[in-house]
JSON list of C-alpha atoms in Angstrom, two decimals:
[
{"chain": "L", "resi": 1, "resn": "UNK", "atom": "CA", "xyz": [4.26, 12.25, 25.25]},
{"chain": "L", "resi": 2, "resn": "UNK", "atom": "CA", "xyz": [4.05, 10.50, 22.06]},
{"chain": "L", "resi": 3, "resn": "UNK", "atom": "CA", "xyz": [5.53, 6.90, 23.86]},
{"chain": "L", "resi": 4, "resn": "UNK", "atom": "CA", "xyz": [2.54, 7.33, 26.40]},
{"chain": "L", "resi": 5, "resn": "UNK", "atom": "CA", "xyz": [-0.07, 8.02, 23.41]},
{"chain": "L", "resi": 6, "resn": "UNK", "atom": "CA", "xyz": [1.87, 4.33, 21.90]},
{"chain": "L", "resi": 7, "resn": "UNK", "atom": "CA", "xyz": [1.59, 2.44, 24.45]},
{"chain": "L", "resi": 8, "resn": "UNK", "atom": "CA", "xyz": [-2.30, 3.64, 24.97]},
{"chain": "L", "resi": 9, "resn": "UNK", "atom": "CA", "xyz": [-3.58, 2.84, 21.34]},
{"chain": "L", "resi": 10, "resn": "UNK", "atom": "CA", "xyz": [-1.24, -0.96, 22.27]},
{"chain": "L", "resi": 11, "resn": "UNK", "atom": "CA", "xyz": [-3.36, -0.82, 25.10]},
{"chain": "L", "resi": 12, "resn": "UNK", "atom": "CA", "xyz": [-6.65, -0.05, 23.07]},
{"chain": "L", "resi": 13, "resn": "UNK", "atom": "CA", "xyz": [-5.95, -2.60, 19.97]},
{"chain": "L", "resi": 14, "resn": "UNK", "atom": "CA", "xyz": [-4.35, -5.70, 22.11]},
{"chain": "L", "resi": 15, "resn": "UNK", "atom": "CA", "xyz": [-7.97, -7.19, 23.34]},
{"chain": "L", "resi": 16, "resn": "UNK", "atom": "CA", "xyz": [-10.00, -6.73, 20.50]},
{"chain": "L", "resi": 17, "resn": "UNK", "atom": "CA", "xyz": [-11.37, -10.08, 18.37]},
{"chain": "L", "resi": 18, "resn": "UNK", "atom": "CA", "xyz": [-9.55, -9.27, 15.88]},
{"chain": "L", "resi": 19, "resn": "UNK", "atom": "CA", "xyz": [-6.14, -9.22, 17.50]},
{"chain": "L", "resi": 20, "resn": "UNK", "atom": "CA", "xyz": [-7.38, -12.28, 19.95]},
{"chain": "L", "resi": 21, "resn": "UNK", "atom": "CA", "xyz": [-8.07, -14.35, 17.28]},
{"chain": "L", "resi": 22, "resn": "UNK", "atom": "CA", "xyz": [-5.02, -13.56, 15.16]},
{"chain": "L", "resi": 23, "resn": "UNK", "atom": "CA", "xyz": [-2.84, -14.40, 18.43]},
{"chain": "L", "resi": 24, "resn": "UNK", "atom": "CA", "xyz": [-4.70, -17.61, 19.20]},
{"chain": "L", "resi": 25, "resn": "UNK", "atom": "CA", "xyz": [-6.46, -19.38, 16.09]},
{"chain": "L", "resi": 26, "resn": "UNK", "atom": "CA", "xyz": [-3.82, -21.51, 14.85]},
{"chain": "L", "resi": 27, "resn": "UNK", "atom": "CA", "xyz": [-4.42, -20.88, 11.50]},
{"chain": "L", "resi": 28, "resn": "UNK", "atom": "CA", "xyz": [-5.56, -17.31, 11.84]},
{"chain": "L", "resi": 29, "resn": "UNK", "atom": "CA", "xyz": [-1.94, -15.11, 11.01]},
{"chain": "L", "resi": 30, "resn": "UNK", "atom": "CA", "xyz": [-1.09, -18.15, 8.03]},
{"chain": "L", "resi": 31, "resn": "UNK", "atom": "CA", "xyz": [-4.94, -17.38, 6.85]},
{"chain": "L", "resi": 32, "resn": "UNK", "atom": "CA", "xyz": [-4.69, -13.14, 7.10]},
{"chain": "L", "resi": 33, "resn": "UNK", "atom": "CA", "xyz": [-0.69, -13.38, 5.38]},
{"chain": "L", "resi": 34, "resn": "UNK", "atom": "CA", "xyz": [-1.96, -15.04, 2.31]},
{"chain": "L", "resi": 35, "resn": "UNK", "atom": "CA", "xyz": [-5.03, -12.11, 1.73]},
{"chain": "L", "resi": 36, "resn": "UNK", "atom": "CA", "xyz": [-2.43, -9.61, 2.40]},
{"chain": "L", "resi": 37, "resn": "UNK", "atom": "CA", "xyz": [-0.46, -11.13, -0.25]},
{"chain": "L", "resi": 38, "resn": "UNK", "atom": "CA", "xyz": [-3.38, -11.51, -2.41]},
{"chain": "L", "resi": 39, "resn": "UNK", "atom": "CA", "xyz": [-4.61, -7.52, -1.62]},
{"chain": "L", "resi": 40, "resn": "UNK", "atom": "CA", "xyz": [-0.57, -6.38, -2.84]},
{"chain": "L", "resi": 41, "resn": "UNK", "atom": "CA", "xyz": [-0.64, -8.66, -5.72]},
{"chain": "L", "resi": 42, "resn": "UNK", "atom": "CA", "xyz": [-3.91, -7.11, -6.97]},
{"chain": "L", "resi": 43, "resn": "UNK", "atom": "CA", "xyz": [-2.71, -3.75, -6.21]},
{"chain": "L", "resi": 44, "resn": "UNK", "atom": "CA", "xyz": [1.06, -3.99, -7.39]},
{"chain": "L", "resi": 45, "resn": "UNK", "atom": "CA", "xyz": [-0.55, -6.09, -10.52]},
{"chain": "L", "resi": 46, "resn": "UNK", "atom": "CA", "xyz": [-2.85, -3.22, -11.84]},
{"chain": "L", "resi": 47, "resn": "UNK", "atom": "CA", "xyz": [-1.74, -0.50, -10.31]},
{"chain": "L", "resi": 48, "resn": "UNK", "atom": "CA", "xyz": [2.37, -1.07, -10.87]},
{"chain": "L", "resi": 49, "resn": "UNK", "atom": "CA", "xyz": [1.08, -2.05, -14.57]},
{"chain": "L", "resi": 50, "resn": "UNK", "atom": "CA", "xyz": [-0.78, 1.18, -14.43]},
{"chain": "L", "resi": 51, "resn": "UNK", "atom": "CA", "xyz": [2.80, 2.87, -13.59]},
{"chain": "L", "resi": 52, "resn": "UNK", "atom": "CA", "xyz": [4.66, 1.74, -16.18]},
{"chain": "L", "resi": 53, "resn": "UNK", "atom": "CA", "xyz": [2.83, 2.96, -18.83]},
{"chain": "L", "resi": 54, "resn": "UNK", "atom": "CA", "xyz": [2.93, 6.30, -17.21]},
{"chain": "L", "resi": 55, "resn": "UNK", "atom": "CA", "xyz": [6.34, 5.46, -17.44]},
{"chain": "L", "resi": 56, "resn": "UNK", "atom": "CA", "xyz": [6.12, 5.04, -21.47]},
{"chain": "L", "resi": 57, "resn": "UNK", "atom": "CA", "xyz": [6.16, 1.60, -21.16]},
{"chain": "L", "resi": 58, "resn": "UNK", "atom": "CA", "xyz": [3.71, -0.32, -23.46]},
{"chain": "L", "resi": 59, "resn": "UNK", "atom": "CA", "xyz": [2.75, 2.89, -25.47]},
{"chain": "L", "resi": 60, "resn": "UNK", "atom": "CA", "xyz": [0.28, 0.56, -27.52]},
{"chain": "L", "resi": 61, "resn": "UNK", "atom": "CA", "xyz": [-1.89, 0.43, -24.51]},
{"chain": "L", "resi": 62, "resn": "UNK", "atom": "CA", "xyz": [-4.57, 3.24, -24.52]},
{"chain": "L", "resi": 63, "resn": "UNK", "atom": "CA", "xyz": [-4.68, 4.83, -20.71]},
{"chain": "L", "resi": 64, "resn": "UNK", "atom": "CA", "xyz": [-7.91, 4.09, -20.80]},
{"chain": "L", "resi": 65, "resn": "UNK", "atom": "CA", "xyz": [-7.86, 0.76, -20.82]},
{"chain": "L", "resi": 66, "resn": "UNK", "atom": "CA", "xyz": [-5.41, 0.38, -18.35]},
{"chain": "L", "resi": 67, "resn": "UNK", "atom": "CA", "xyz": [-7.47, 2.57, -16.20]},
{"chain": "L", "resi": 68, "resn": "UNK", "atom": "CA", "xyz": [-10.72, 0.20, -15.90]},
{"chain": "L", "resi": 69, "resn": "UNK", "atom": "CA", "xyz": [-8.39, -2.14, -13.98]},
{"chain": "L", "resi": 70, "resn": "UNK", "atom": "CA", "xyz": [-7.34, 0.05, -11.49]},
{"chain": "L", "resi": 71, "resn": "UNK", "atom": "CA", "xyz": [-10.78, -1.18, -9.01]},
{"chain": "L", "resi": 72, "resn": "UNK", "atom": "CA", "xyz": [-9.18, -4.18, -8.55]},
{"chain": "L", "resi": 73, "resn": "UNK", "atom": "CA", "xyz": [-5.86, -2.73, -7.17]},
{"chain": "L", "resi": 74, "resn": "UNK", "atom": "CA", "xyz": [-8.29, 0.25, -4.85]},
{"chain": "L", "resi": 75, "resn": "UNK", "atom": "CA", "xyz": [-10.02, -3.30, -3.78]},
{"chain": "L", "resi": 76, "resn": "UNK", "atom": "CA", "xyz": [-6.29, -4.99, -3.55]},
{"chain": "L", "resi": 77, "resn": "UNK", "atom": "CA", "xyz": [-5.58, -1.91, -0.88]},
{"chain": "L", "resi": 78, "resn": "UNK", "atom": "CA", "xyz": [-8.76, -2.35, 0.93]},
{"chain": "L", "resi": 79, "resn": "UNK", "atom": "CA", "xyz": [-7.75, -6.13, 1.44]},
{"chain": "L", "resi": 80, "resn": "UNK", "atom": "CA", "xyz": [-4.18, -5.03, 2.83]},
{"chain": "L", "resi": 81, "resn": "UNK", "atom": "CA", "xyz": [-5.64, -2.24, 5.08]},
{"chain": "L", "resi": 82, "resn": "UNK", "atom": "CA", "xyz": [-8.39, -4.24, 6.39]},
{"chain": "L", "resi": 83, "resn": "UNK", "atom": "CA", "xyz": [-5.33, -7.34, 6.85]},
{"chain": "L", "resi": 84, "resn": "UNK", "atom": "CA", "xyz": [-2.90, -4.66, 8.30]},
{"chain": "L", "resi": 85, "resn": "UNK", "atom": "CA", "xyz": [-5.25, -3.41, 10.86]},
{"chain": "L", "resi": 86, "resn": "UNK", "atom": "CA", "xyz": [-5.80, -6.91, 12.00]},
{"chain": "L", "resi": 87, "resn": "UNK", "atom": "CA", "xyz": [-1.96, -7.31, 12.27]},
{"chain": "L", "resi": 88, "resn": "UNK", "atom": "CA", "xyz": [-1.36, -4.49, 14.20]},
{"chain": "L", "resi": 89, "resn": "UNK", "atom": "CA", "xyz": [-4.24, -5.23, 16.64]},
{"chain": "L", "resi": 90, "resn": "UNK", "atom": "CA", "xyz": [-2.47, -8.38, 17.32]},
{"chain": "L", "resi": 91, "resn": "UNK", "atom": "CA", "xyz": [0.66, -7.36, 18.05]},
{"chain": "L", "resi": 92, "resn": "UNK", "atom": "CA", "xyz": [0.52, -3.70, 18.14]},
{"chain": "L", "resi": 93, "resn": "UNK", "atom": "CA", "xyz": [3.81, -3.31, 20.24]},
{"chain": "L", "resi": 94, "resn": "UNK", "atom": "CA", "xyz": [5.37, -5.56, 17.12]},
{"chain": "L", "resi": 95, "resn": "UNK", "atom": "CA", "xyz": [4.20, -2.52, 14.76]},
{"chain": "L", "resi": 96, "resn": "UNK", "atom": "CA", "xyz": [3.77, 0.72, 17.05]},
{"chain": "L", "resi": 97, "resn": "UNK", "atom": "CA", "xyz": [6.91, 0.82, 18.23]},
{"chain": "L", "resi": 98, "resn": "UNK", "atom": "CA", "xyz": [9.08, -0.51, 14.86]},
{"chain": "L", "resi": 99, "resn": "UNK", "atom": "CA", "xyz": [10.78, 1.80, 12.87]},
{"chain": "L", "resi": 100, "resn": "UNK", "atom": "CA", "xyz": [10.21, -0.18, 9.76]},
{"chain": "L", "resi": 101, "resn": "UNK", "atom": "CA", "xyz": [6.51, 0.79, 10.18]},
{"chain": "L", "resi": 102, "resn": "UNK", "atom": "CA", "xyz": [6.83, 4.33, 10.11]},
{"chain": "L", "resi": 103, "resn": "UNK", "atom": "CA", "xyz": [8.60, 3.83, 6.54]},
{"chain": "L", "resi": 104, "resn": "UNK", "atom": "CA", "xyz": [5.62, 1.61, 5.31]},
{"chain": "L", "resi": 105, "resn": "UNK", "atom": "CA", "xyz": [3.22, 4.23, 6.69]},
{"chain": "L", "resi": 106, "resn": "UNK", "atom": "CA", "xyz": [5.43, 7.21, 5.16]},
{"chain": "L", "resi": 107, "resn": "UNK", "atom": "CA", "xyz": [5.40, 5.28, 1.89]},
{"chain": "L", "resi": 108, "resn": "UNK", "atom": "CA", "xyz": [2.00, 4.82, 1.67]},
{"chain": "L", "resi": 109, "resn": "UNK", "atom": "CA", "xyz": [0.89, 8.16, 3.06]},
{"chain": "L", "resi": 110, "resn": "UNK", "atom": "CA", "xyz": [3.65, 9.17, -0.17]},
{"chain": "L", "resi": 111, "resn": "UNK", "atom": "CA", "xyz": [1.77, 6.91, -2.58]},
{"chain": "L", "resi": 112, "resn": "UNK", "atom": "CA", "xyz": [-1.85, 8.33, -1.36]},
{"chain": "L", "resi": 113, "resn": "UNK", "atom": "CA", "xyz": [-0.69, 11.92, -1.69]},
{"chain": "L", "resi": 114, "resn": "UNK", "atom": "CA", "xyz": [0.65, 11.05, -4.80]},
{"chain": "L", "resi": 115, "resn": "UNK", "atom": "CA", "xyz": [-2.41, 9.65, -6.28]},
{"chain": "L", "resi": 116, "resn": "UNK", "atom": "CA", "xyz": [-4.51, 12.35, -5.63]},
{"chain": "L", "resi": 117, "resn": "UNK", "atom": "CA", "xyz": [-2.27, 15.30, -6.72]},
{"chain": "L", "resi": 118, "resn": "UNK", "atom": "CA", "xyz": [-2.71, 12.69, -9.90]},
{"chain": "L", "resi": 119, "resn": "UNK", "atom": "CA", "xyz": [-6.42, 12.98, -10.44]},
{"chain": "L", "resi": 120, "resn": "UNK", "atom": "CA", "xyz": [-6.56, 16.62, -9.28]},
{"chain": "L", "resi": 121, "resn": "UNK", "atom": "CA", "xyz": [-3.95, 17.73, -11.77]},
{"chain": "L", "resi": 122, "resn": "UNK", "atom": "CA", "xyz": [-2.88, 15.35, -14.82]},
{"chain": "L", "resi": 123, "resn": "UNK", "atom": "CA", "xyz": [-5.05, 12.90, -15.58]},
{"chain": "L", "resi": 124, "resn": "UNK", "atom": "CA", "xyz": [-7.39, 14.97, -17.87]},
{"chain": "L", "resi": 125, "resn": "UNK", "atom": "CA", "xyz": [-4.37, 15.58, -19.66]},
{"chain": "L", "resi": 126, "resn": "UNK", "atom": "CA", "xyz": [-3.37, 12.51, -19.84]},
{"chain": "L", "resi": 127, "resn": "UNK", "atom": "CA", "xyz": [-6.39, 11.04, -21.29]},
{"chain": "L", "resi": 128, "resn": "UNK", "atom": "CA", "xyz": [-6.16, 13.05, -24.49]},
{"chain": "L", "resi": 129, "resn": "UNK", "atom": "CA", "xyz": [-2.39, 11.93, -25.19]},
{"chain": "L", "resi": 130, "resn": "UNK", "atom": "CA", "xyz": [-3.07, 9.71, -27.85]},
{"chain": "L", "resi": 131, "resn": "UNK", "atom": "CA", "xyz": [-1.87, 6.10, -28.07]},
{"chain": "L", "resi": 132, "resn": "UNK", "atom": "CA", "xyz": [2.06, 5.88, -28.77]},
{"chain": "L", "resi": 133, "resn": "UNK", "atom": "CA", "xyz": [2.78, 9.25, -28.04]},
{"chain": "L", "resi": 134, "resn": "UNK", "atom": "CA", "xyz": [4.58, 9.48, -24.77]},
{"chain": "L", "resi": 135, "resn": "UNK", "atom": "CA", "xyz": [2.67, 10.89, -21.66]},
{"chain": "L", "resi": 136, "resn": "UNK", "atom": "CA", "xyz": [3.06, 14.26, -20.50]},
{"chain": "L", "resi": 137, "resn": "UNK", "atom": "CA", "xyz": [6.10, 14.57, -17.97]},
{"chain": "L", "resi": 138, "resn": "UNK", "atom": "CA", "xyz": [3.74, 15.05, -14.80]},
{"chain": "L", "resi": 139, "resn": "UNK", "atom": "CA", "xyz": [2.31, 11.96, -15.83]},
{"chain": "L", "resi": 140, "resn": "UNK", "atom": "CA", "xyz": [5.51, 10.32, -15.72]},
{"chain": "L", "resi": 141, "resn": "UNK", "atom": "CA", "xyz": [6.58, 11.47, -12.35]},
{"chain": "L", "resi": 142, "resn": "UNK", "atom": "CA", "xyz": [3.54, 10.76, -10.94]},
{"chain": "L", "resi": 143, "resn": "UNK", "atom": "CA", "xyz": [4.33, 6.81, -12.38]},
{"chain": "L", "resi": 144, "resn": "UNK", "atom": "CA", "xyz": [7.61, 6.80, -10.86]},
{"chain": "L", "resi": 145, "resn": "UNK", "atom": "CA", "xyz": [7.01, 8.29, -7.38]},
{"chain": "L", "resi": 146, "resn": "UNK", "atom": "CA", "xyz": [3.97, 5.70, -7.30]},
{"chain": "L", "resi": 147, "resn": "UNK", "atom": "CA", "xyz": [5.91, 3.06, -8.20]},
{"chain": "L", "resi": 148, "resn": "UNK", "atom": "CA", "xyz": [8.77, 3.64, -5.86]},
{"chain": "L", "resi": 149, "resn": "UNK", "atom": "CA", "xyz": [6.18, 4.29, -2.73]},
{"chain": "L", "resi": 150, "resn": "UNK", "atom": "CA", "xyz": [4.68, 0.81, -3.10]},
{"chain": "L", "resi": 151, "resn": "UNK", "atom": "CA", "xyz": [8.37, -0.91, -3.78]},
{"chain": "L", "resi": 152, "resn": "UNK", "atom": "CA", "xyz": [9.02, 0.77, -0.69]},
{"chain": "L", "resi": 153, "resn": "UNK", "atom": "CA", "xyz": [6.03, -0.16, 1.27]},
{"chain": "L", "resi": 154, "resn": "UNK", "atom": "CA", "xyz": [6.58, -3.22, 0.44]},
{"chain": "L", "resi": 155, "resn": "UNK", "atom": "CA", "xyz": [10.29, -3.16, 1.44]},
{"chain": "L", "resi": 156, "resn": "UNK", "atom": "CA", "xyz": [9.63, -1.75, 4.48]},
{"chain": "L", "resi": 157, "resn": "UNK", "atom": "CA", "xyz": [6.64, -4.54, 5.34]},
{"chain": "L", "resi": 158, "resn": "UNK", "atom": "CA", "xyz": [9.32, -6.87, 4.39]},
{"chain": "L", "resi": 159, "resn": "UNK", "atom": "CA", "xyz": [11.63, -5.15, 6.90]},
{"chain": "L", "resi": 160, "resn": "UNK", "atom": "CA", "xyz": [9.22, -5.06, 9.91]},
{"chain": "L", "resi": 161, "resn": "UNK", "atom": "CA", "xyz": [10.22, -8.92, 11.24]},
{"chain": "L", "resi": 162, "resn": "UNK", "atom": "CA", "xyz": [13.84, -7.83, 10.86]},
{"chain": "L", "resi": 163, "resn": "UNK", "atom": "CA", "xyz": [13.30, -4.38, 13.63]},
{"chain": "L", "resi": 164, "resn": "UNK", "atom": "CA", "xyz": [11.48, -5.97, 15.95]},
{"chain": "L", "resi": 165, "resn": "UNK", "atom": "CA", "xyz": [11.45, -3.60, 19.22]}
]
């Protein structure tokens, strides 16, 4: 059941533009790599920053100020989603049927779960730690599981030329 619901969305994605041109325009996949590199750099830049002082790294560094940056890793994510989807609508039987991608998606469904058990529950909190006091221990774990679902996103994107179907 699920193969036949695969092979449908391949089906769906293979002839749209965005997949056409990826597959054809010589410089298209080159072009689309380097703004998915740029979307995890901005991401893994503020956001992995972000996580280490969760971590009690840089205790110096008021949340706060930390936290104005972290737009530019949400727009960092919107680059790599709006890449990835173009990716997989290439070459969806590359991605649809790799085992590699069901990590990155499991990593980043971990790191989105995360994040918002973050904001619902600690982040008040956190904000009244002052400066060079370590953060509260949910704040912590919340650093580390983030940080360890994007180092595995990452490792698993890596991964997903190596498992080709």
């Amino acid at each position: 059941m699920l193969d036949q619901v695969l092979h449908a969305i391949e089906a769906y994605l293979r002839p749209t533009p965005q997949g056409e041109f990826l597959r054809t325009a010589m410089w298209g996949w080159p072009i689309f790599e380097s703004f998915h590199f740029l979307g995890m750099s901005l991401l893994l830049g503020t956001v992995g920053v972000f996580d280490l002082r969760l971590l009690g790294f840089a205790r110096r560094i008021p949340i706060a100020a930390l936290h104005r940056l972290i737009p530019i890793g949400i727009s960092g994510f919107v680059i790599n989603l709006l890449t990835g989807i173009c990716f997989i609508s290439a070459t969806p039987d590359q991605y649809l049927f790799n085992k590699a991608f069901y990590w990155k998606v499991t990593f980043i469904t971990i790191a989105g779960v995360n994040v918002m058990i973050f904001y619902a529950r600690t982040f008040r909190r956190l904000l009244e730690t002052p400066p060079g006091f370590p953060p509260p221990m949910s704040a912590r774990l919340a650093g580390g599981v983030s940080l360890l679902a994007w180092i595995g996103v990452m490792s698993a994107g890596r991964l997903l030329t190596f498992f080709r179907p």
